[in-house]
Coordinates of C-alpha atoms and ligand atoms in Angstrom, one line a residue:
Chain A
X1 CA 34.7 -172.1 101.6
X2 CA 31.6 -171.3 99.5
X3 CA 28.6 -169.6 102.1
X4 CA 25.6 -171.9 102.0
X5 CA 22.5 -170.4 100.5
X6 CA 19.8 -168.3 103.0
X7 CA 17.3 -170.3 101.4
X8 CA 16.3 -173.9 100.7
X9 CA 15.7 -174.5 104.6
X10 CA 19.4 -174.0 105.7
X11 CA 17.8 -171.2 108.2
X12 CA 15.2 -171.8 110.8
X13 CA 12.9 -170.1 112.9
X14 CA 13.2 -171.7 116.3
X15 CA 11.2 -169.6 118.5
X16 CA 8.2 -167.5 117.6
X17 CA 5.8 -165.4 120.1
X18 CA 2.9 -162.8 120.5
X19 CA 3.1 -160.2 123.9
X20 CA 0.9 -161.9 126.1
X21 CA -1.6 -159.8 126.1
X22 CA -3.1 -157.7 122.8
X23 CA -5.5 -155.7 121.8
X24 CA -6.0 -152.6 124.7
X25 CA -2.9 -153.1 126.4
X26 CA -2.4 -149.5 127.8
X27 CA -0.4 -150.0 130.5
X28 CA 2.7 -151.5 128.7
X29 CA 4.9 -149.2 126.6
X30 CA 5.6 -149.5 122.6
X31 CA 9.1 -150.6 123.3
X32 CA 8.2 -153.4 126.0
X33 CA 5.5 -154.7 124.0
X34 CA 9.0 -155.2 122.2
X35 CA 10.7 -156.6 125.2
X36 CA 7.6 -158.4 126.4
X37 CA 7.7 -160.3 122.9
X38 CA 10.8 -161.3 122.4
X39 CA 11.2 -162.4 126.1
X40 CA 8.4 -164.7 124.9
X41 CA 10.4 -165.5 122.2
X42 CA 13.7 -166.4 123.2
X43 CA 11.7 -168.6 126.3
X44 CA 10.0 -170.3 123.3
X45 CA 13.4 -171.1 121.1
X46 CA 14.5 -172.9 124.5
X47 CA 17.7 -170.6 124.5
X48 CA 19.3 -168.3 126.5
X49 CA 19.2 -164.8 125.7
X50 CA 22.9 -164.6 125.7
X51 CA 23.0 -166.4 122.8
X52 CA 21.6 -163.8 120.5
X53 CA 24.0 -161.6 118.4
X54 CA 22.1 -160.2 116.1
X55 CA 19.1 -158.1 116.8
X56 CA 16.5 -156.7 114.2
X57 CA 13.3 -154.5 114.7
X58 CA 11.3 -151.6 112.3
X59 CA 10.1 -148.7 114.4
X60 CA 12.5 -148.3 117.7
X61 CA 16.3 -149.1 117.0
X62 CA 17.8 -151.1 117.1
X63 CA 20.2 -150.0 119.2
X64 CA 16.7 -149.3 121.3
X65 CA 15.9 -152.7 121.4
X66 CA 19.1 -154.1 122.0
X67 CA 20.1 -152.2 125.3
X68 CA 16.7 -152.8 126.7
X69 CA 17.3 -156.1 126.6
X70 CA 20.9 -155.8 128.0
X71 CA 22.3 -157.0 124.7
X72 CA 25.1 -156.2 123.0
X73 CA 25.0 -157.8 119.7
X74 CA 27.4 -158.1 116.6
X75 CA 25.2 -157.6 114.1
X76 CA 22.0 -155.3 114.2
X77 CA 19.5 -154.2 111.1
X78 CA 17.0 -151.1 111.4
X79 CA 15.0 -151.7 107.5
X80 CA 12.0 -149.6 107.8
X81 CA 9.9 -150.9 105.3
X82 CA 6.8 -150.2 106.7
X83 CA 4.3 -152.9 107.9
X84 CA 6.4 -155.4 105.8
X85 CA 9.5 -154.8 107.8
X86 CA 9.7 -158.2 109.4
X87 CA 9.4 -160.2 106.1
X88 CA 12.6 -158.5 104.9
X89 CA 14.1 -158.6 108.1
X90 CA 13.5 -162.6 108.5
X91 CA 15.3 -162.2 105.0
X92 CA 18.4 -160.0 105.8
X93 CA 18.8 -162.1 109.2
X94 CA 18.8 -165.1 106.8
X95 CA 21.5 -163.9 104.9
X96 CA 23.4 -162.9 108.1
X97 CA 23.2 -166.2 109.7
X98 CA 24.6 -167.6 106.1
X99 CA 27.2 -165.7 106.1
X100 CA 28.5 -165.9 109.2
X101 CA 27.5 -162.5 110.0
X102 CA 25.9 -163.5 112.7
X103 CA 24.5 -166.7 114.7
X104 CA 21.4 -166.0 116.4
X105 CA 18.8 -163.7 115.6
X106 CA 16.0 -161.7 117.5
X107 CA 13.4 -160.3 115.0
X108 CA 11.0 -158.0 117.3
X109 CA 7.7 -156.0 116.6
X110 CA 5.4 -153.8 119.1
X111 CA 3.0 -150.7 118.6
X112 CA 1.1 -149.1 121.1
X113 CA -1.4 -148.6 118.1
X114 CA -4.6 -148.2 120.4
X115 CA -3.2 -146.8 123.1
X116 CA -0.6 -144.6 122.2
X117 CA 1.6 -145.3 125.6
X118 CA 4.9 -144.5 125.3
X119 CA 4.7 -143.8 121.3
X120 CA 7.5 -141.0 120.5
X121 CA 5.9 -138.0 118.8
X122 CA 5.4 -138.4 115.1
X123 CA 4.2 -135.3 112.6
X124 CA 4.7 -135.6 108.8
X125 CA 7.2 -133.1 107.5
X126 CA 5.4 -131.0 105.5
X127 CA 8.4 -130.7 102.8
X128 CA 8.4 -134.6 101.8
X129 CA 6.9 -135.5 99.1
X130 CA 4.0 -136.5 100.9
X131 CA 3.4 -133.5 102.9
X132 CA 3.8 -131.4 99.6
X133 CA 1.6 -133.2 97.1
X134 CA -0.9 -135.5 99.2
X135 CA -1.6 -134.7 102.9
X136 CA -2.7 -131.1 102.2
X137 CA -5.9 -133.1 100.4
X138 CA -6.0 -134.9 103.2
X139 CA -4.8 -138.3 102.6
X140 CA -3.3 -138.2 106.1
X141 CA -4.9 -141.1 107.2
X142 CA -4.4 -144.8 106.2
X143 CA -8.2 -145.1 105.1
X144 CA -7.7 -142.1 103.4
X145 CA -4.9 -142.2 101.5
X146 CA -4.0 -146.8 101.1
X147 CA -7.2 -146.7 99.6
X148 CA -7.1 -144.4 96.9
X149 CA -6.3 -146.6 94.0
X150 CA -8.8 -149.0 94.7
X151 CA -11.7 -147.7 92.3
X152 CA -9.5 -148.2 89.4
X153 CA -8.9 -151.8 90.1
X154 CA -11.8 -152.7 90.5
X155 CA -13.1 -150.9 87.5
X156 CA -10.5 -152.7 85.2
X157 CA -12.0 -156.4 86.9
X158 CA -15.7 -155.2 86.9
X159 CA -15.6 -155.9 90.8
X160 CA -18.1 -154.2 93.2
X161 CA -18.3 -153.3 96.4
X162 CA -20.1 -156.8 97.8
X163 CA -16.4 -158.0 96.1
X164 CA -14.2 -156.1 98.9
X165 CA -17.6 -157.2 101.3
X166 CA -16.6 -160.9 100.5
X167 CA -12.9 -160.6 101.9
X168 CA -14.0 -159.4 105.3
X169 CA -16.9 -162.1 105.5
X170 CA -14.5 -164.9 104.7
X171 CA -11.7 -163.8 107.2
X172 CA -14.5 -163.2 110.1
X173 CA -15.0 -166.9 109.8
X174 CA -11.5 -167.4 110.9
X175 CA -11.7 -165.4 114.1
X176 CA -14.6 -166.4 115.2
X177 CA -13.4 -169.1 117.1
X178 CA -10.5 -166.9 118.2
X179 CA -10.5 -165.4 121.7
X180 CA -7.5 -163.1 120.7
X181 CA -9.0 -161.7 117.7
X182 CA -10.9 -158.0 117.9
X183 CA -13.7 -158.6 115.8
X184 CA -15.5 -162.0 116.4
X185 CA -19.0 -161.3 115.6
X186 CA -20.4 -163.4 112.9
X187 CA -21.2 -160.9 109.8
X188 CA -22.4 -161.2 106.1
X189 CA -21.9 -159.0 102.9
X190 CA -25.0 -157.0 103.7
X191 CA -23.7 -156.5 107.3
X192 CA -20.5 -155.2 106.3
X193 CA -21.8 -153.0 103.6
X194 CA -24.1 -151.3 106.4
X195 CA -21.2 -150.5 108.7
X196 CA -20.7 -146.6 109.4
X197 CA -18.8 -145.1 106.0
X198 CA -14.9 -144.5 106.5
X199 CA -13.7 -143.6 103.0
X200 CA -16.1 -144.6 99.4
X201 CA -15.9 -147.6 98.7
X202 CA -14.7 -148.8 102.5
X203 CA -16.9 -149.3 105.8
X204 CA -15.6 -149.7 109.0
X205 CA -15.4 -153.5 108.7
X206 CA -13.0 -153.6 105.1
X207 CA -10.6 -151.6 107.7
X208 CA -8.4 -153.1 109.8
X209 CA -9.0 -153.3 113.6
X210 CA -6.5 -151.0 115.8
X211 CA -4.9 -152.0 118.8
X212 CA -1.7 -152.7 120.9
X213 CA 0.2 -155.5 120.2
X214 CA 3.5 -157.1 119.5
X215 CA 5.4 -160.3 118.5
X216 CA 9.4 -161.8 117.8
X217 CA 10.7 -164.3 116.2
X218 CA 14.5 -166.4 116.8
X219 CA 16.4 -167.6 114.0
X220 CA 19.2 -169.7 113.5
X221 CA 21.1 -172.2 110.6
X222 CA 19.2 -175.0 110.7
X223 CA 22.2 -176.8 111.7
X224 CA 22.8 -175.3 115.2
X225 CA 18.8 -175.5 115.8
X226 CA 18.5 -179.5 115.5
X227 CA 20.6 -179.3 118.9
X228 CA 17.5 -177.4 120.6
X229 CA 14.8 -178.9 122.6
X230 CA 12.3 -177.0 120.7
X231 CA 13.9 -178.9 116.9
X232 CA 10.9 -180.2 116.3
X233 CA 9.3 -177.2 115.9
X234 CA 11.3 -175.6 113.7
X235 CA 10.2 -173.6 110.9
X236 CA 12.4 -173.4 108.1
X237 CA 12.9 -170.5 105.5
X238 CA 12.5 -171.7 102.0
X239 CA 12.6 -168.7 100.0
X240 CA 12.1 -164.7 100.0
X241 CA 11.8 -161.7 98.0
X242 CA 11.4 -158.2 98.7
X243 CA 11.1 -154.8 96.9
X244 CA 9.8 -151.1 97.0
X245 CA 8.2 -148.7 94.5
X246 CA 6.5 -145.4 95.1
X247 CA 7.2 -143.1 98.3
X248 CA 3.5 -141.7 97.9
X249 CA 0.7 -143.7 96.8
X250 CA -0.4 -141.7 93.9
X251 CA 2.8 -142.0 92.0
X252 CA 2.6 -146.0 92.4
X253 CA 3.5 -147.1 88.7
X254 CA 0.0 -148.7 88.0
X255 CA -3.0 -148.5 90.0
X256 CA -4.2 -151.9 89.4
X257 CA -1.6 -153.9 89.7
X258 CA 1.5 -153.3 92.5
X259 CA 5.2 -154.2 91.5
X260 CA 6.6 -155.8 94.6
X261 CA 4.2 -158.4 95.1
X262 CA 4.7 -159.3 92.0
X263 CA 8.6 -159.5 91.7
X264 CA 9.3 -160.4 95.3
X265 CA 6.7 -163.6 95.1
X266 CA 8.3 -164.4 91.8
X267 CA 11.8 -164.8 93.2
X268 CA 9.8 -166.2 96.7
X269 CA 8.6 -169.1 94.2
X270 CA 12.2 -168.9 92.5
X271 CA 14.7 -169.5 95.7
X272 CA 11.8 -171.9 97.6
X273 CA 12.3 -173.8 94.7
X274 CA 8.7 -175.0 94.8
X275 CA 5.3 -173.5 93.0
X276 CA 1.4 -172.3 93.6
X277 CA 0.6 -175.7 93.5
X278 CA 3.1 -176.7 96.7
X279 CA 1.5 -174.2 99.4
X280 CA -1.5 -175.0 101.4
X281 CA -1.8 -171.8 103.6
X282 CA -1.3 -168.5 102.6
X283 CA -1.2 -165.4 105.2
X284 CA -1.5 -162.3 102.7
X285 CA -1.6 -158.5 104.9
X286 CA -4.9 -157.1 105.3
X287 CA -4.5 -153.6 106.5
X288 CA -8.3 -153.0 104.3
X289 CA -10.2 -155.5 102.0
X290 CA -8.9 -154.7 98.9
X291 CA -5.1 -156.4 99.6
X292 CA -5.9 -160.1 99.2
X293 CA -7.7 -159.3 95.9
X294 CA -4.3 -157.2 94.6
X295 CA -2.1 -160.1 96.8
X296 CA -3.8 -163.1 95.0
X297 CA -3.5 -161.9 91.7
X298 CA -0.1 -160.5 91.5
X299 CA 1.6 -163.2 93.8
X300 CA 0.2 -165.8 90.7
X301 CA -2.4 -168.1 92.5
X302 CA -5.0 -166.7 90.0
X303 CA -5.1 -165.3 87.3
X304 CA -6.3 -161.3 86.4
X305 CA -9.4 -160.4 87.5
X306 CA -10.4 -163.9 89.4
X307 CA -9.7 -163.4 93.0
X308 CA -12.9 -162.0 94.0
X309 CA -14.6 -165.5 92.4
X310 CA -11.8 -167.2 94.9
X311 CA -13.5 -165.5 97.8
X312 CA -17.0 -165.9 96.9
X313 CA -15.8 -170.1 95.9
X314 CA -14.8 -169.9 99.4
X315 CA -11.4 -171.5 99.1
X316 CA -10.1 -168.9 101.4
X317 CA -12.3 -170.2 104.1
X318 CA -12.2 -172.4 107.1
X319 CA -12.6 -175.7 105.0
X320 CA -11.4 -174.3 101.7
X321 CA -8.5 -175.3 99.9
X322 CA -6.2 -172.4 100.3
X323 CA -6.6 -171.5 103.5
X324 CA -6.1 -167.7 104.5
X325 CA -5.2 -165.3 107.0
X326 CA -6.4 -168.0 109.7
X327 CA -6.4 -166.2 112.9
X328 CA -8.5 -163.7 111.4
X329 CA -6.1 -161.4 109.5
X330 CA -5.9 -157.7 110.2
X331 CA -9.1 -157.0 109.4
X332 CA -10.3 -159.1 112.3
X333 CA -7.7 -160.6 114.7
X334 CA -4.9 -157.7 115.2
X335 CA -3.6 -154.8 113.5
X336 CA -0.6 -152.9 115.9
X337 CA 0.2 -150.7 113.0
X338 CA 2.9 -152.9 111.0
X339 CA 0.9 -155.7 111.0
X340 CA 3.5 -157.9 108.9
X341 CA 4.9 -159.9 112.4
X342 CA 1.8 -161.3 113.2
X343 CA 1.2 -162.4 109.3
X344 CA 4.6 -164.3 110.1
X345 CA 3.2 -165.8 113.7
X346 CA 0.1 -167.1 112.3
X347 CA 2.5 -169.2 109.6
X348 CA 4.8 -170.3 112.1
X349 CA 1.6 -171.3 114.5
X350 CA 0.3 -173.2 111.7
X351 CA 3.2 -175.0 110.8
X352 CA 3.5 -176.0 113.6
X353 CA 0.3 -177.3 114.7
X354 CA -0.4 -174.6 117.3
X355 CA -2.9 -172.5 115.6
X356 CA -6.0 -171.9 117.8
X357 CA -8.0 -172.7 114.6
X358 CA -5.8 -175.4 113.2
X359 CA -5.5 -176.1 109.4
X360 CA -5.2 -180.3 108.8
X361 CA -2.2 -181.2 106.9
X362 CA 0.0 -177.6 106.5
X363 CA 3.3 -178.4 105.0
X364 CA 4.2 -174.7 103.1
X365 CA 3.0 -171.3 103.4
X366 CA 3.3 -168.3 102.0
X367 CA 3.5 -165.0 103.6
X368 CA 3.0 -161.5 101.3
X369 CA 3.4 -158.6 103.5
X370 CA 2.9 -154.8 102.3
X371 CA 4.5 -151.7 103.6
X372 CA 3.9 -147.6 103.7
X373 CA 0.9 -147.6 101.9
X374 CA 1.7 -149.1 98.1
X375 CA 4.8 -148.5 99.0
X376 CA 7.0 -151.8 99.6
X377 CA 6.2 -155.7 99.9
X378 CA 8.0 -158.6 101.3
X379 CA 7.6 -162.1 100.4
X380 CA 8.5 -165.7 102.5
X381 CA 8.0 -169.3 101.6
X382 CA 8.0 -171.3 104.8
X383 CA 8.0 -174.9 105.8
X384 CA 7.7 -177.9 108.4
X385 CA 10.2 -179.9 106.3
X386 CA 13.7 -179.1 105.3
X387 CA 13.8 -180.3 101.7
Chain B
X1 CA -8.9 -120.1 101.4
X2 CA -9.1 -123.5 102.4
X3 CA -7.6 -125.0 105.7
X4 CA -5.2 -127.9 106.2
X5 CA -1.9 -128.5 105.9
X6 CA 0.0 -126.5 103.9
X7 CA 3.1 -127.5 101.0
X8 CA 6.9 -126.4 102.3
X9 CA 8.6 -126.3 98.9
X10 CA 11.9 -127.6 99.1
X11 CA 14.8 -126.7 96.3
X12 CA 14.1 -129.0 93.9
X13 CA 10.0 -128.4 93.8
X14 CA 10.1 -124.8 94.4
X15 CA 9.2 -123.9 90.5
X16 CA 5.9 -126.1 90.9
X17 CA 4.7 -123.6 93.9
X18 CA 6.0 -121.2 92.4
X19 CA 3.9 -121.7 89.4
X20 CA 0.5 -122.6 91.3
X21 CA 0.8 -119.0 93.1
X22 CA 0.9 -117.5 89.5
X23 CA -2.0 -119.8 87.8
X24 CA 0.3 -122.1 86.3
X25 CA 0.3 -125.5 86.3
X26 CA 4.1 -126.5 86.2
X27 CA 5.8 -130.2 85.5
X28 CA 8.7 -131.2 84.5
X29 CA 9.8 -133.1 80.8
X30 CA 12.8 -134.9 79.7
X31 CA 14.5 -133.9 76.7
X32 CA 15.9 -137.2 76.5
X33 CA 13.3 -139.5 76.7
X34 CA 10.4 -136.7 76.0
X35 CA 8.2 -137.7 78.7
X36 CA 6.8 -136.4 81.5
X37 CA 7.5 -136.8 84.9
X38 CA 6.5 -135.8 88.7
X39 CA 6.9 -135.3 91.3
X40 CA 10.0 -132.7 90.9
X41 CA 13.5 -134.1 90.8
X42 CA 16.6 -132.2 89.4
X43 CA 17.2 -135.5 86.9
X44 CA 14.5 -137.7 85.2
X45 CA 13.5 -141.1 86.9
X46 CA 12.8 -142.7 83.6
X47 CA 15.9 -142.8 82.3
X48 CA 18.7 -141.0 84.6
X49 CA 19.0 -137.8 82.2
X50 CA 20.0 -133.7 83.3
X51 CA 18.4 -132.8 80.5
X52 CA 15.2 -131.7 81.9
X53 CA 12.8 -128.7 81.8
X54 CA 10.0 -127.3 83.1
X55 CA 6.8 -126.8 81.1
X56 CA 3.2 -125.0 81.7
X57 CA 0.8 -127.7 81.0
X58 CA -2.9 -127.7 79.8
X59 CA -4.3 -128.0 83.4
X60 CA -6.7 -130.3 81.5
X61 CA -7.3 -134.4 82.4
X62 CA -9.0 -137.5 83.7
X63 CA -10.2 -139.2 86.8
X64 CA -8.0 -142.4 87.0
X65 CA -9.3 -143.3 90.8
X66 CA -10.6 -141.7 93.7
X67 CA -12.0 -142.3 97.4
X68 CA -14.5 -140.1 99.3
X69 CA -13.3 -139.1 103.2
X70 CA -16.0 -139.1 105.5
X71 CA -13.5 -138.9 108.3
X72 CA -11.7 -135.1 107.6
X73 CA -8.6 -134.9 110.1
X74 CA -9.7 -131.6 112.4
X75 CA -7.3 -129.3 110.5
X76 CA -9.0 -129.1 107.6
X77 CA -11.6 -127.6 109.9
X78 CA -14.9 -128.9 107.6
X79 CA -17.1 -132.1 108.3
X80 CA -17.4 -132.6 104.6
X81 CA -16.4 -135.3 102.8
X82 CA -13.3 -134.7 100.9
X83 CA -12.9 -136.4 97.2
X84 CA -9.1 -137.5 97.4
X85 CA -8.6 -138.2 93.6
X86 CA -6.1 -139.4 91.5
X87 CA -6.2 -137.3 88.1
X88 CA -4.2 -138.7 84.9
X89 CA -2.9 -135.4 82.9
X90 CA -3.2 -135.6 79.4
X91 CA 0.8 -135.3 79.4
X92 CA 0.7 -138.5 81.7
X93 CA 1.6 -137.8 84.7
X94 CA -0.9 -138.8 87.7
X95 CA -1.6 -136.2 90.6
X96 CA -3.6 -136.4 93.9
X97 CA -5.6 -133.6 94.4
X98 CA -9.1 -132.9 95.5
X99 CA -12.3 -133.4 93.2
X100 CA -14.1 -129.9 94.4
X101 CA -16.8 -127.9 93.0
X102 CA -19.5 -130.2 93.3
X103 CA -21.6 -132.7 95.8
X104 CA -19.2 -135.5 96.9
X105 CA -21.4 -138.3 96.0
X106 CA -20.3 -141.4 93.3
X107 CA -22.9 -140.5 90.9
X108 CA -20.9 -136.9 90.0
X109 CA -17.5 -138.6 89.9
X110 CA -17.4 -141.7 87.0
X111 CA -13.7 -143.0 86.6
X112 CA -12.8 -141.2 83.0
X113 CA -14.5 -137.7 83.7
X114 CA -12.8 -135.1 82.2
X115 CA -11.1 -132.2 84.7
X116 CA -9.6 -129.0 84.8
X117 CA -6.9 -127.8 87.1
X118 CA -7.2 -124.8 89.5
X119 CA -5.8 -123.1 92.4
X120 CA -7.2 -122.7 95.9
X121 CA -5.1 -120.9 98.5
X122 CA -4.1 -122.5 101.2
X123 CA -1.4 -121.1 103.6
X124 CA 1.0 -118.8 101.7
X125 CA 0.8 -121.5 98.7
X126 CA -2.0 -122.2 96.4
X127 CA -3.2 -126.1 95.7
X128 CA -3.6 -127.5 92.7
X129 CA -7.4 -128.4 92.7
X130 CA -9.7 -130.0 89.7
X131 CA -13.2 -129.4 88.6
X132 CA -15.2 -131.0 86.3
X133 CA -14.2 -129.5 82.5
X134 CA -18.2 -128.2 82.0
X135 CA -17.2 -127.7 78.5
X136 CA -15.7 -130.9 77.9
X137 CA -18.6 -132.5 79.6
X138 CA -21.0 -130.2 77.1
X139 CA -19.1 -131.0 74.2
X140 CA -19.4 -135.1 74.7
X141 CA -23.0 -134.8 75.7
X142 CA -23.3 -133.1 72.2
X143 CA -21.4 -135.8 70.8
X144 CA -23.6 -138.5 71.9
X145 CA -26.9 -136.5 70.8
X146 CA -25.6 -136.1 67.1
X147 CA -24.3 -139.9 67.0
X148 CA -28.6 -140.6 68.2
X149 CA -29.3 -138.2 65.6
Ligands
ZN401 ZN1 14.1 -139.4 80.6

């Protein structure tokens, strides 16, 4: 017996959920925002939770997450990839359920990031190679340290600073509407050029937001999930990719252009079987403005140099023909920390008609996620259809 | 002596602190592929080779990328923006390091401006630091004048 591909829709995501609250959530700790989400989850698949043998989460164990929940699964996965975690970890649980390695997956998220409640006690080691050869000049900080590069990009494309100003204007539009999202207030280039310095070239507002949050996600073979209450909701999983690079951001192997987004979309495209011109909603990490220029260039929807024209065209925005990051991104709706989960939820939402600022007519997205600075990305072509 | 964390050399980069604390700026090379390569490693990345070796480079290169920190974490016990660099060696390796030595404003730092390495204590290790190279600046600003001429 031959295993049947991960890809090409033989996988589903069959239940898909946010904590119920997010934002400032300080009375709930990191690992329940887990719980709290996947509860949410598993309640949305239609399942029970003693259905689930496989559990997967980036942060906390999974060995963590699993006894919480009073599980005691087969098959459990721990990836740390940073904030692009739960892009691979929708992939590896892919390739579980294909293989038989397990059935039924839980894919959970949660980060006191606001808050801090119940967040185990973190200091860098000062031997890695971070702590040797960047933190002592103070790269410490995401804003400090994620946005180092960005100079040289944009000198090699001629773009300015009202360039990263246009990403955060065009995502603002999305959250608007949004009573989840952090940052709602209508703003312009000028606006977001004027907010308080964090690190030259970035303001406040080409940062992302900071708060508590969490979300989890059930898969399944597509098979077992047309049996479900919920099948017609069902998300299928098209095609992946994922890779890593550099383990500190200076060392990334060229400043203006990052290797995993451009081989993990590539083989996305590649198992998905479909191409740029099939996807009508993209959901590309925000953690600071300059992402979705980097994301749109080396994932191939445009070519060198053009993505800050694709903002300022306004295809990106709410009416545009490539929709993005439609609940606001993490530069206005949410950013826990590893902000990749909620990338994923804002797909799956659309997909399946439930976005609080619905898109007409989404058959395919794509999701790019980005982890540990310029350190990994993760790549996922999902659909509404099984091809 | 600056303030902020400070470097724990492990095996493998110990000849790199080693050097800074003498006024050397130390990388390593592969015999094999003859190129440079950091950060430290026993082996080279490039192509898998033992034959390595440490050199003493120039200390001399450019400014490849850079962001100014208006937002210091407390340790480093100054308000002052810091100018978190990326310099490109003229043996090509890129380091991060600090721009110091003069007012942390855009106008003093275009991409391309020549640098020069030096050491600023720090803990019982000294950092690797860059300042503009005053004579390499001189020199070009010569350049241009006798090109007008
Ligand atoms: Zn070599």
């Amino acid at each position: 017996m031959t295993t049947p591909s991960m890809h090409g829709g033989n996988i589903a995501i069959v239940g898909a959920a946010e904590t119920d609250r997010i934002g400032k959530v300080p009375d709930v700790s990191m690992i329940h925002l887990h719980t709290n989400a996947a509860r949410r989850a598993i309640a949305d698949a239609g399942i029970d939770i003693s259905e689930i043998d496989g559990v997967a989460t980036a942060g906390p164990t999974a060995i963590e997450l699993a006894d919480m929940l009073g599980l005691r699964p087969r098959w459990a996965d721990g990836t740390m990839l940073g904030g692009c975690s739960f892009m691979a970890l929708v992939r590896h649980a892919s390739a579980a359920i294909a293989s038989g390695a397990a059935n039924v997956v839980l894919v959970t998220h949660g980060e006191s990031g606001r808050s801090r409640t119940g967040v185990p006690h973190y200091a860098p080691s000062p031997s890695s190679m971070g702590g040797q050869f960047e933190q002592p000049y103070g790269a410490l900080a995401p804003y400090s340290s994620f946005t180092t590069p960005v100079l040289a990009f944009m000198a090699s494309r001629g773009f300015t600073r009202e360039d990263l100003a246009e990403v955060v204007v065009s995502q603002r539009l999305w959250a608007i509407p949004n009573e989840r999202a952090q940052r709602r207030d209508p703003i312009d280039v000028a606006g977001v050029l004027a907010a308080p310095p964090v690190a030259y070239p970035f303001t406040r507002d080409m940062c992302c937001v900071v708060t508590d949050a969490g979300g989890a996600l059930v898969l399944m073979s597509a098979e077992r999930a047309r049996d479900l209450p919920s099948a017609d909701r069902a998300v299928y999983v098209l095609g992946s990719g994922e890779g890593t690079e550099s383990v500190i951001v200076s060392q990334m192997d060229d400043l203006e252009s990052f290797g995993p987004f451009r081989r993990g979309a590539k083989e996305a495209f590649e198992t998905a079987g479909v191409t740029h011109d099939d996807i009508d909603h993209l959901m590309f990490y925000d953690a600071f403005a300059h992402l979705p220029l980097y994301m749109l260039e080396d994932t191939g929807f445009v070519g060198k140099g053009e993505s800050a024209e694709f903002f300022r065209e306004g295809h990106t925005r709410p009416g545009g023909d490539l929709p993005m990051n439609t609940q606001g991104g993490g530069l206005s709706y949410t950013h826990s920390g590893m902000y990749g989960m909620f990338a994923i939820q804002e797909a799956v939402r659309q997909l399946r008609g439930e976005a609080v600022v619905q898109v007409p007519d989404v058959h395919t997205s794509f999701v790019q996620g980005v982890g540990m600075m310029f350190g990994a990305g993760g790549s996922l072509v999902l659909s509404n259809e099984r091809p | 002596m600056s303030q902020g964390p400070v470097p724990v050399p492990t095996p493998e980069t110990l000849q790199f602190w080693e050097g800074t604390a003498v006024g050397e700026l130390r990388i390593q090379r592969c015999n094999s592929c003859e190129k440079f390569y950091f950060y430290p490693r026993p082996y080279c990345p490039k192509c898998n080779s033992d034959n390595v070796e440490w050199r003493v480079v120039s200390g001399k290169g450019s400014l490849a990328s850079y962001n100014i920190n208006y937002r210091p974490f407390p340790m480093f016990g100054t308000e002052e923006p810091q100018v978190i660099a990326l310099v490109e060696l003229d043996e090509g390796v890129r380091l991060m390091t600090n721009v110091v030595g003069i007012e942390p404003v855009p106008e003093n730092l275009p991409l391309g401006l020549r640098v020069q390495v030096a050491f600023e204590p720090r803990g019982d290790q000294f950092l690797p630091v860059f300042t503009p190279d005053t004579a390499a600046t001189i020199a070009a600003a010569a350049s241009a004048l006798e090109t007008r001429a």
